Coordinates of C-alpha atoms in Angstrom, one line a residue:
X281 CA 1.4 -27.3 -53.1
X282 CA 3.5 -28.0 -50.2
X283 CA 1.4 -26.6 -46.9
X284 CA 3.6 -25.1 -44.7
X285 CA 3.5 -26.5 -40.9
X286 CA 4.0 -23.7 -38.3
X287 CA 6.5 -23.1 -36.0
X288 CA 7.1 -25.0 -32.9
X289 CA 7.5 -22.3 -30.6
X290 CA 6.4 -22.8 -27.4
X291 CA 4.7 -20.3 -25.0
X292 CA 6.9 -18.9 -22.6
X293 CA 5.5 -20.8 -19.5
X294 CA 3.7 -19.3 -16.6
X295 CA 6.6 -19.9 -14.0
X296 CA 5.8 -20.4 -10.5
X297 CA 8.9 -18.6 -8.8
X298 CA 9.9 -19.5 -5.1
X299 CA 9.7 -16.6 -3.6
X300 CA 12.3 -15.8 -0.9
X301 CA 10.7 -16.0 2.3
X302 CA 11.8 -12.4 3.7
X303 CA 10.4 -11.0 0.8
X304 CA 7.6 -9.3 1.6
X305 CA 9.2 -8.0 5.0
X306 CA 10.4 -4.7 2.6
X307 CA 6.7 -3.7 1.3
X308 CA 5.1 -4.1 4.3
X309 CA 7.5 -2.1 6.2
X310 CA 7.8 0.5 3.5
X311 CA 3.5 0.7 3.8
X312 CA 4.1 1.0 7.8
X313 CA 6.6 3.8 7.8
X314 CA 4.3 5.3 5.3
X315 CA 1.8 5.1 7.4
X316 CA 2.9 6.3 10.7
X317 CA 3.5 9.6 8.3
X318 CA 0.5 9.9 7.0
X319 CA -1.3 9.6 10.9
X320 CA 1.3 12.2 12.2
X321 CA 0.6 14.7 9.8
X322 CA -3.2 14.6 10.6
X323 CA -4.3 12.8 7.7
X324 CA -4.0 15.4 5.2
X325 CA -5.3 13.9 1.7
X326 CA -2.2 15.4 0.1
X327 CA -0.4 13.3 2.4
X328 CA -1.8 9.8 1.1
X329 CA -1.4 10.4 -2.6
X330 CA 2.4 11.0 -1.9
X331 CA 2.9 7.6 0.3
X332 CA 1.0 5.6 -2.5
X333 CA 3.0 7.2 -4.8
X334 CA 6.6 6.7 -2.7
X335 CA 5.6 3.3 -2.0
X336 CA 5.5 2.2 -5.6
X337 CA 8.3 4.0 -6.8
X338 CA 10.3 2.1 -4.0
X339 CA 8.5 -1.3 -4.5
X340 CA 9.0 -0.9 -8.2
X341 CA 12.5 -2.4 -8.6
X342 CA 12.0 -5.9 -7.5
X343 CA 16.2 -7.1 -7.4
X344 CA 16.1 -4.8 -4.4
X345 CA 13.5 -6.9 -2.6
X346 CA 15.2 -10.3 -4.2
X347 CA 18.8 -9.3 -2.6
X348 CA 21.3 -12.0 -0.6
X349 CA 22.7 -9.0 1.6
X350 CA 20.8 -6.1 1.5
X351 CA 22.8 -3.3 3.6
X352 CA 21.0 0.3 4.6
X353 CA 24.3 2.0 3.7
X354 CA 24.5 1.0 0.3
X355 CA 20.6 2.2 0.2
X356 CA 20.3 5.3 2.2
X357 CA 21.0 7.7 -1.1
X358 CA 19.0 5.2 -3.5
X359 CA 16.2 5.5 -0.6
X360 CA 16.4 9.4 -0.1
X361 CA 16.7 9.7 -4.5
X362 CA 13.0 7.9 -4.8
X363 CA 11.8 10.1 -2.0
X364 CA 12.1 13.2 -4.1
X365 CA 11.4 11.6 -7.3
X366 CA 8.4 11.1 -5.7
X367 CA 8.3 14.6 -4.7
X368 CA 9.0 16.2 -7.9
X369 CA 6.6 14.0 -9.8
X370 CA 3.6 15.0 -7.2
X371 CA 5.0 18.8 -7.7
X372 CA 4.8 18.0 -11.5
X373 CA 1.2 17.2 -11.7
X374 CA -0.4 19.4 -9.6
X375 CA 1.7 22.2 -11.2
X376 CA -0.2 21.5 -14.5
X377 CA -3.1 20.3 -13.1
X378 CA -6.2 22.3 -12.0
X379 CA -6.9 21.4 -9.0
X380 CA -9.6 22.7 -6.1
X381 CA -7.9 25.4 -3.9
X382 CA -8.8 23.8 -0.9
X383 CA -6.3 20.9 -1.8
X384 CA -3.7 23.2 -3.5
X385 CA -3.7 24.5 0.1
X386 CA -2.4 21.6 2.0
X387 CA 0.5 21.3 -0.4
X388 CA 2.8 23.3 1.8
X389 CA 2.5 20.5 3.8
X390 CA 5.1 18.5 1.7
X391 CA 7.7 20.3 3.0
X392 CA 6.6 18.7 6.2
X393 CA 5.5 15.4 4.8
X394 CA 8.6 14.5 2.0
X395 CA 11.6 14.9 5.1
X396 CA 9.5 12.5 7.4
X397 CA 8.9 10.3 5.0
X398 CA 12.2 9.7 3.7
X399 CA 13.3 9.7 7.5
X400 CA 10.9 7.0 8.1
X401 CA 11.4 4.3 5.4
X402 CA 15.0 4.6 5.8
X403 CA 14.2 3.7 9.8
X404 CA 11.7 1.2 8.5
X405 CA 14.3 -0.2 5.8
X406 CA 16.9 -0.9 8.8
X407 CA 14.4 -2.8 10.9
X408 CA 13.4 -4.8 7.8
X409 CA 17.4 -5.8 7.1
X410 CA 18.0 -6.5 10.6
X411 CA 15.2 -8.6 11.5
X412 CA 16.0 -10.3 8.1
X413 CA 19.7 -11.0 9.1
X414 CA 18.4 -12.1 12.8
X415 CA 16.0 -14.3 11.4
X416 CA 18.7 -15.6 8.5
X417 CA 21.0 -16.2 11.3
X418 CA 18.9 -18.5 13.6
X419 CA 17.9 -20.6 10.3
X420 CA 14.3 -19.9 10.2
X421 CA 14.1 -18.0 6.9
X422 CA 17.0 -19.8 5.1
X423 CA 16.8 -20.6 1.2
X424 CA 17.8 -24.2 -0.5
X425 CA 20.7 -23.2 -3.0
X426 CA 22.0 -24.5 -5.8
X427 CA 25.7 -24.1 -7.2
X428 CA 26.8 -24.2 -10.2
X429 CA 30.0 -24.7 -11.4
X430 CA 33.2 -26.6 -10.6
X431 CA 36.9 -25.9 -9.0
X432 CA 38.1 -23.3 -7.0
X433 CA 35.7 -20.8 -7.1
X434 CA 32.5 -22.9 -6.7
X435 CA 33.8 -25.2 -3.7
X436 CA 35.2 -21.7 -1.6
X437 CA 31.5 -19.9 -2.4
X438 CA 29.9 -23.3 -0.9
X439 CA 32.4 -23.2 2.4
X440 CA 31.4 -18.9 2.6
X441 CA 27.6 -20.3 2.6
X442 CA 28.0 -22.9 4.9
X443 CA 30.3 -20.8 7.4
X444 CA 28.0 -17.6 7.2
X445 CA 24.2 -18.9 8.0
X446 CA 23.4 -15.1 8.7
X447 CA 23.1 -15.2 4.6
X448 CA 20.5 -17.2 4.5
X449 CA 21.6 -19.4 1.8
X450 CA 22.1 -23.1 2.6
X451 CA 23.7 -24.7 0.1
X452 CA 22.9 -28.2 -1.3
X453 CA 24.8 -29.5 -3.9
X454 CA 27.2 -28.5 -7.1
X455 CA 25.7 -28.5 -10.8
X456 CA 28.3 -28.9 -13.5
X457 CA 31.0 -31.2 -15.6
X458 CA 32.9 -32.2 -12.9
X459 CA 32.1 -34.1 -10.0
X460 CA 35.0 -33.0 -7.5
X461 CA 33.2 -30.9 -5.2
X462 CA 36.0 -32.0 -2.1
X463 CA 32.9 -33.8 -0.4
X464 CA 31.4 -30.7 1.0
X465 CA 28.3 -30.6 -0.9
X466 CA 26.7 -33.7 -3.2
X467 CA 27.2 -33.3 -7.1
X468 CA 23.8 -33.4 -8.4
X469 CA 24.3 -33.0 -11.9
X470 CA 24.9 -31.2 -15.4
X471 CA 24.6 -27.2 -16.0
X472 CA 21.7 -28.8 -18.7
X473 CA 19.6 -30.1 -16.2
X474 CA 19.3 -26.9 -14.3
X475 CA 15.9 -26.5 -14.1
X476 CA 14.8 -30.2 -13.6
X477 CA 17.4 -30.0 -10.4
X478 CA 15.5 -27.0 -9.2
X479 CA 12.4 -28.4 -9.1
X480 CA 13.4 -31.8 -7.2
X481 CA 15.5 -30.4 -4.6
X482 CA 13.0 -27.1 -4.2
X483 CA 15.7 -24.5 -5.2
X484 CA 14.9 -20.9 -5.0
X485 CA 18.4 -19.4 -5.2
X486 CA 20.6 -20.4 -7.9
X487 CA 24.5 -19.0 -7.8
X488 CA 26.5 -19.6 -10.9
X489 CA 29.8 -19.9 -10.0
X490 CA 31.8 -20.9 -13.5
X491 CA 35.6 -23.0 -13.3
X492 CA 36.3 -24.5 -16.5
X493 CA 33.0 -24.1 -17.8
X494 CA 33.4 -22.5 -21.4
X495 CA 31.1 -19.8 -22.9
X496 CA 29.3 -21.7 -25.0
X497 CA 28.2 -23.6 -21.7
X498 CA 27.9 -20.4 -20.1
X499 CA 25.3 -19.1 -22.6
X500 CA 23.2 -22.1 -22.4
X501 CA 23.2 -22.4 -18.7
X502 CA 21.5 -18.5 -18.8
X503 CA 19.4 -19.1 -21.0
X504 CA 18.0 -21.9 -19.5
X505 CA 17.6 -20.2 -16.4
X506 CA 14.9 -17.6 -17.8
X507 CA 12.6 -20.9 -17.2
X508 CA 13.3 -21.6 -13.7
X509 CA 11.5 -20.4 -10.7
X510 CA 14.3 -19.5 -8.9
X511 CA 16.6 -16.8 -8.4
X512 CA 19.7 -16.4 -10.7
X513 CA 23.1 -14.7 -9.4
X514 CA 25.9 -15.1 -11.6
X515 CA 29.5 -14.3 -10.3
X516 CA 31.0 -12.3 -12.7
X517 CA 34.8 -13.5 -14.2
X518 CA 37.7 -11.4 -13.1
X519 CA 36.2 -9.7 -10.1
X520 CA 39.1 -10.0 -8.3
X521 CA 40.5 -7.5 -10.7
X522 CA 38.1 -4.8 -11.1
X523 CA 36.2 -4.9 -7.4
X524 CA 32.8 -4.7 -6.7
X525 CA 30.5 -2.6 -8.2
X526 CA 27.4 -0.9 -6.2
X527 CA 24.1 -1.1 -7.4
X528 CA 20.4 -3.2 -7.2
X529 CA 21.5 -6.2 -8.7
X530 CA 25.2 -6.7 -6.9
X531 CA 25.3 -8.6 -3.8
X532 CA 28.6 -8.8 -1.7
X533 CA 28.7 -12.6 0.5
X534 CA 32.0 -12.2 2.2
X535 CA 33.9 -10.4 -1.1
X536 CA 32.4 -12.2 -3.5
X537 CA 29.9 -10.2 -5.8
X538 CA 26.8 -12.1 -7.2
X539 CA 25.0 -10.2 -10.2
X540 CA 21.4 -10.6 -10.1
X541 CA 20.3 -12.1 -13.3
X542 CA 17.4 -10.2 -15.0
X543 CA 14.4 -12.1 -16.0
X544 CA 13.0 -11.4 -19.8
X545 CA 11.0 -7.9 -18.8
X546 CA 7.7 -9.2 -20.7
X547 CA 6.4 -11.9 -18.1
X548 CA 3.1 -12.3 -17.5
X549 CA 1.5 -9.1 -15.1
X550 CA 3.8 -6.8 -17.8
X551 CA 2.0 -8.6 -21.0
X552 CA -1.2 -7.0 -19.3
X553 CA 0.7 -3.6 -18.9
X554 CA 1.9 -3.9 -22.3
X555 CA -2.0 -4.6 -23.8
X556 CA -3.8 -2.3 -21.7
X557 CA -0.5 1.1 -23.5
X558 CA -0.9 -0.9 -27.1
X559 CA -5.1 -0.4 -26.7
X560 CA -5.1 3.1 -25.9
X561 CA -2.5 3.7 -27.8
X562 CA -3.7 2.5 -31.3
X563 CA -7.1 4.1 -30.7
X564 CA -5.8 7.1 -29.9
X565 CA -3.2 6.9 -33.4
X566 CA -6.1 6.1 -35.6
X567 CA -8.1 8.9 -34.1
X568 CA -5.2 11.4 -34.8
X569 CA -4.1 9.7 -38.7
X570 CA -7.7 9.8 -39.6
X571 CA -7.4 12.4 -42.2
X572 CA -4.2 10.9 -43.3
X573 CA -5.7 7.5 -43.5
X574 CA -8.4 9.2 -45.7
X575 CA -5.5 10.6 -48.2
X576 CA -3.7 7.5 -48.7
X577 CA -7.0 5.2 -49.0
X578 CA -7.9 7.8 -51.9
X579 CA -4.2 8.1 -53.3
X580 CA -4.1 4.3 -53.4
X581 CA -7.6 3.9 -55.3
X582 CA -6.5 6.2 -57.9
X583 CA -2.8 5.3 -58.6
X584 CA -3.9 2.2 -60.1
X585 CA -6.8 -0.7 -60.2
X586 CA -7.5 -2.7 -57.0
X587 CA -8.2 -3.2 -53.6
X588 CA -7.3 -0.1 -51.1
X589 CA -5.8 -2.7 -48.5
X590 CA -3.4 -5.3 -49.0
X591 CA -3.2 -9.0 -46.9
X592 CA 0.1 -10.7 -46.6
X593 CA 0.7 -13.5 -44.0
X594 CA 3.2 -13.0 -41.2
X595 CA 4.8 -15.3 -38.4
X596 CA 3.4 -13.5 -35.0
X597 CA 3.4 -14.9 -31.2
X598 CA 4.4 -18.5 -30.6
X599 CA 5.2 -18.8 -34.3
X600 CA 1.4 -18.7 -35.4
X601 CA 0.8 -17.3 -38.9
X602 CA -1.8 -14.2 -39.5
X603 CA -2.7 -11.7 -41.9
X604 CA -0.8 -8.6 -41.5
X605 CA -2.8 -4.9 -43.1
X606 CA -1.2 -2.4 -44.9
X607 CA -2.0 -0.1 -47.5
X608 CA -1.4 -1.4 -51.2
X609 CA 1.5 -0.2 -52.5
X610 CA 2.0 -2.1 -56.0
X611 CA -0.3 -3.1 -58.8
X612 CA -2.6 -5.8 -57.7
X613 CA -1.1 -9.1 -57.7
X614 CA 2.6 -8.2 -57.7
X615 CA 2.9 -8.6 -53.8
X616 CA 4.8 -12.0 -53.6
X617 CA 5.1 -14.0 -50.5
X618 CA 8.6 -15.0 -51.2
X619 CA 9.8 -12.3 -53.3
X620 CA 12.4 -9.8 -51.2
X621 CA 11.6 -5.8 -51.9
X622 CA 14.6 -3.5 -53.1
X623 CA 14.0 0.1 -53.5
X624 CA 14.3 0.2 -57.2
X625 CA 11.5 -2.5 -57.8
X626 CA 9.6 -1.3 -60.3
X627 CA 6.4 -3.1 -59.3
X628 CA 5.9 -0.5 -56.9
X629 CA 3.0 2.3 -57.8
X630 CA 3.3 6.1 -58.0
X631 CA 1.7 6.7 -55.0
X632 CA 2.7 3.3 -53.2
X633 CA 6.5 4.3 -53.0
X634 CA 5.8 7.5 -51.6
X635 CA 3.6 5.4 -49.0
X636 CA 6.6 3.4 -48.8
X637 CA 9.1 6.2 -48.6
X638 CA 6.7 7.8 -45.7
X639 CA 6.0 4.6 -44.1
X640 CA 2.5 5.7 -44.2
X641 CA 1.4 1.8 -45.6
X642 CA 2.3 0.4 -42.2
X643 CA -0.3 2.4 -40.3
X644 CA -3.5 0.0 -40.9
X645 CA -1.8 -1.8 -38.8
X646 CA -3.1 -0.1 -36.2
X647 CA -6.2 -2.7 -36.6
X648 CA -3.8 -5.5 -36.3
X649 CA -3.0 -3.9 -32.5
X650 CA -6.5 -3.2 -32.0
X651 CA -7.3 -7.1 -32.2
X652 CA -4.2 -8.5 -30.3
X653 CA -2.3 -9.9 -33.7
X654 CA 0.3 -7.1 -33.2
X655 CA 1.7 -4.5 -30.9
X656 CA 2.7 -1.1 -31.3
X657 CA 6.3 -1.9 -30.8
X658 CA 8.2 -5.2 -30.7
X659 CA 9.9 -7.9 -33.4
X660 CA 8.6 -6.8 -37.1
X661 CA 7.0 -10.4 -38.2
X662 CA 8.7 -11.8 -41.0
X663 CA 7.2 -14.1 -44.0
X664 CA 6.2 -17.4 -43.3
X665 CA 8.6 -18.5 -46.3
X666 CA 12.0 -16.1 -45.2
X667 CA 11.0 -17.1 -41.1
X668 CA 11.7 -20.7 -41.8
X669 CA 15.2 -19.6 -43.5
X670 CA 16.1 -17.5 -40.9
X671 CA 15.5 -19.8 -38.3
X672 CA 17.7 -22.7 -39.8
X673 CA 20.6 -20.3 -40.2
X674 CA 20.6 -17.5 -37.5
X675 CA 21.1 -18.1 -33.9
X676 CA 18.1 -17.4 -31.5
X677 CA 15.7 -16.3 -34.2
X678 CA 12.7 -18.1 -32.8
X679 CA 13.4 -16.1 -29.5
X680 CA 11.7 -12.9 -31.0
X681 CA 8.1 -15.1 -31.2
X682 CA 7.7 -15.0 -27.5
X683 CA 5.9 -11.7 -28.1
X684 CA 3.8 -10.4 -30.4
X685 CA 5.2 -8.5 -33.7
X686 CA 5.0 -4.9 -34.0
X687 CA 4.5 -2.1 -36.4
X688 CA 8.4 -0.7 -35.2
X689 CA 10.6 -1.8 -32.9
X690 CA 14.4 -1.8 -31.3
X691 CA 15.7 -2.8 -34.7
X692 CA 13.9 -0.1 -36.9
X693 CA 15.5 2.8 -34.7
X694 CA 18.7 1.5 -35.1
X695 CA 18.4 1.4 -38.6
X696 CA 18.8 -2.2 -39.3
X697 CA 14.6 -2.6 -40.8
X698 CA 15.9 -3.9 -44.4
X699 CA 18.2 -5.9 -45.8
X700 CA 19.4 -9.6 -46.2
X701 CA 22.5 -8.9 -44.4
X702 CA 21.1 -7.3 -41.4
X703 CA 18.7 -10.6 -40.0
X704 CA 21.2 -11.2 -37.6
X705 CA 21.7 -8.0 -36.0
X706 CA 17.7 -7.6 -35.8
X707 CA 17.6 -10.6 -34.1
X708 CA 19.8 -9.8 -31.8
X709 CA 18.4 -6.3 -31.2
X710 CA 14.7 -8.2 -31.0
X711 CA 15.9 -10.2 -28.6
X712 CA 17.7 -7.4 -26.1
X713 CA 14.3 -5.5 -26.6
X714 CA 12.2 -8.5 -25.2
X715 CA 14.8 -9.0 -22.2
X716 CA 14.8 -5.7 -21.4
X717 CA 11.2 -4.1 -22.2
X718 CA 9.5 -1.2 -20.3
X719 CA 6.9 0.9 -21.0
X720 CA 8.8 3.7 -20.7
X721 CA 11.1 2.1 -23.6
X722 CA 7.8 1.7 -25.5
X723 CA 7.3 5.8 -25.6
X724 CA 11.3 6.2 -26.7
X725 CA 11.3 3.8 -29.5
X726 CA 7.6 5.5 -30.7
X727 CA 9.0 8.7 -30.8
X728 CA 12.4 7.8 -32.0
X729 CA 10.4 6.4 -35.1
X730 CA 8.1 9.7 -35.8
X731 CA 12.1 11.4 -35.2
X732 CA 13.1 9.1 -38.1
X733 CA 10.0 9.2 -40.5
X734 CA 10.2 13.4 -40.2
X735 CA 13.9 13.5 -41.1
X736 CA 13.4 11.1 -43.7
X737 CA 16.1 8.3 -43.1
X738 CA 16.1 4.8 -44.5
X739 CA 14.8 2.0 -42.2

């Protein structure tokens, strides 16, 4: 017998990013403002739970703090809205919360605290971008930047970067296919070697400004860049024709808008994040299921001879193969490795396609979570036999092993959980998921998937 090596998937690396060097200016003004409020008010304790709070709901969004050209009119209603976010959540809490009168008393204060508070860090936030333009502009706090791409577009961004110092960006050479870069700036190689080119020339912004490069380039280049230490700002094709959208993660240089380029969401400090929800989380589910864990164990022992707990290898993080738990839901033996389940297969027990039909089998998976082989929610892991297939023929299907496997995840709620025909699209949807993960997104896909087992749909 043929023993199956594993999958070489490599662990997302522990990436050293090059921090911008006005990048800490924002926090600590944000805790200063904060904290002139909180000495002006008379050090109420009401008072320093709502600056911690505003502070990290305005520290939370870090392509604020990563910007090129951060401007206190395009932040003055973003600035004010997480003010009184911060407001209504404090409001929230201590309106369910039973808390000693003598502190319920000094909550009249907010009315005093939440308007000086938003006065101040927008005060604080214009000091911030002005000593961060002065300081930009006399070339003490400038950042080594790399373009990439070729033509037009890339050579006039380089000029805008070299003309305007008071951006901070100095550029210091083109990456691409072409090597015509008018003599401005050195050509210093191809969109593949991205992240070696960072590295020896100490990049920490990278703007990717594409000519003739084609999407299939395009693609590769991003990708690539979810490795590299620096900062990614892509300008978008065709902005001459639809303008320049506000937001966090647009920056204007002299009309030219530069998205900036999300990171995969599940880096290292959220992986901790991520373990600390999936611990209390699975304890707290197989505290609640008890009694239904109790009814199935018994349902399964007497529908037909066996053990009450079934062992099937999956693929999990980094492509390393362990034994996934679920309840046993066909007669003992009849639980192939390679063979695909339909809904009709008549190997399936009494009691075992109810289990199925309820999803009930998947929840002694809840141990898996418990001892770090799984999460609550992420990329369901696959068969070692139908991973290997998948990887040879579907594009980025190795991508969803940079986490660990769940019991549901983005793909289940969208209905594409079974099926042949469907491994594309969940690898796609795995993938988004993983770029874009929160915990917040965690509690909506959870409940979506109660929403679905109640109403009974497929998948």
């Amino acid at each position: 017998m043929a023993v199956r090596e594993p999958l070489v998937v490599l662990p997302t690396p522990r990436v050293l990013r090059f921090r911008p060097p006005l990048s800490s200016l924002i926090p600590v003004t944000d805790a200063l403002a904060l904290g002139i409020v909180y000495v002006l008010v008379g050090f109420h304790p009401v008072a320093i739970v709502f600056a911690v709070l505003t502070f990290l709901i305005l520290n939370s969004d870090s392509s604020r703090i990563f910007r090129v050209n951060p401007r206190l009119g395009d932040d003055a209603a973003w600035l004010l809205g997480r003010v009184a976010v911060s407001l209504l959540l404090l409001m929230s809490v201590v309106a369910v919360a039973k808390l000693p009168l003598d502190i319920r008393a000094h909550l009249s204060n907010l009315t005093v605290i939440a308007p000086l508070s938003a006065i101040a860090v927008i005060i604080g936030r214009a000091a911030a971008y002005a000593l961060g333009r002065a300081a930009k502009g006399r070339g003490v706090a400038s950042e080594r930047t790399l373009i990439v791409g070729e033509g037009e577009l890339a050579i006039g961004l380089a000029k805008t970067l070299l003309d305007h110092q008071e951006f901070g960006l100095r550029p210091v050479g083109f990456l691409g296919r072409s090597q015509d870069g008018s003599g401005i700036l050195p050509f210093l190689g191809e969109c593949a070697e991205l992240d070696h080119v960072v590295h020896q020339h100490s990049v920490s912004r990278v703007l990717i400004a594409f000519g003739d490069t084609d999407d299939k380039d395009l693609a590769t280049v991003l990708r690539a860049s979810e490795r590299t230490p620096a900062e990614i700002h892509v300008v978008p094709r065709f902005f001459e024709l639809s303008g320049i959208p506000q937001g966090a993660a647009v920056d204007d240089v002299c009309g030219i808008p530069l998205f900036h380029l999300r990171r995969p969401a599940l880096r290292a400090a959220a992986r901790v994040e991520k373990r600390a929800f999936d611990l209390v989380g699975s304890t707290l589910l197989l505290l609640l299921t008890a009694p239904l864990l109790a009814i199935a164990a018994l349902a399964v022992r007497l529908s037909s001879p066996g053990p009450i707990l079934f062992r099937q290898k999956r693929v999990g993080l980094n492509g390393q193969v362990f034994e996934i738990v679920k309840f046993r839901t066909m007669r003992e033996n009849d639980d192939s490795d390679t063979a695909w389940f339909s809904g009709d297969d008549d190997r399936v027990t009494r009691a075992g396609r109810i289990l199925r039909m309820t999803s009930i089998d998947e929840l002694p998976q809840l141990l898996n979570v418990l001892r770090g082989e799984m999460s609550l929610v992420g990329p369901r892991p696959e068969r070692p036999h139908y991973t290997d297939q998948f990887a040879a023929t579907v594009s980025r299907y190795d991508d969803r092993h940079r986490v660990l496997g769940g019991i549901t995840g983005w793909a289940q709620i969208h209905g594409r959980s079974r099926g042949l025909d469907a491994v594309p699209e969940r690898a796609r949807l795995d993938n988004y998921y993983i770029e874009n993960w929160s915990v917040w997104r965690d509690l909506v896909i959870i409940v979506r998937t109660v929403a679905v087992l109640l109403r009974g749909d497929d998948g």
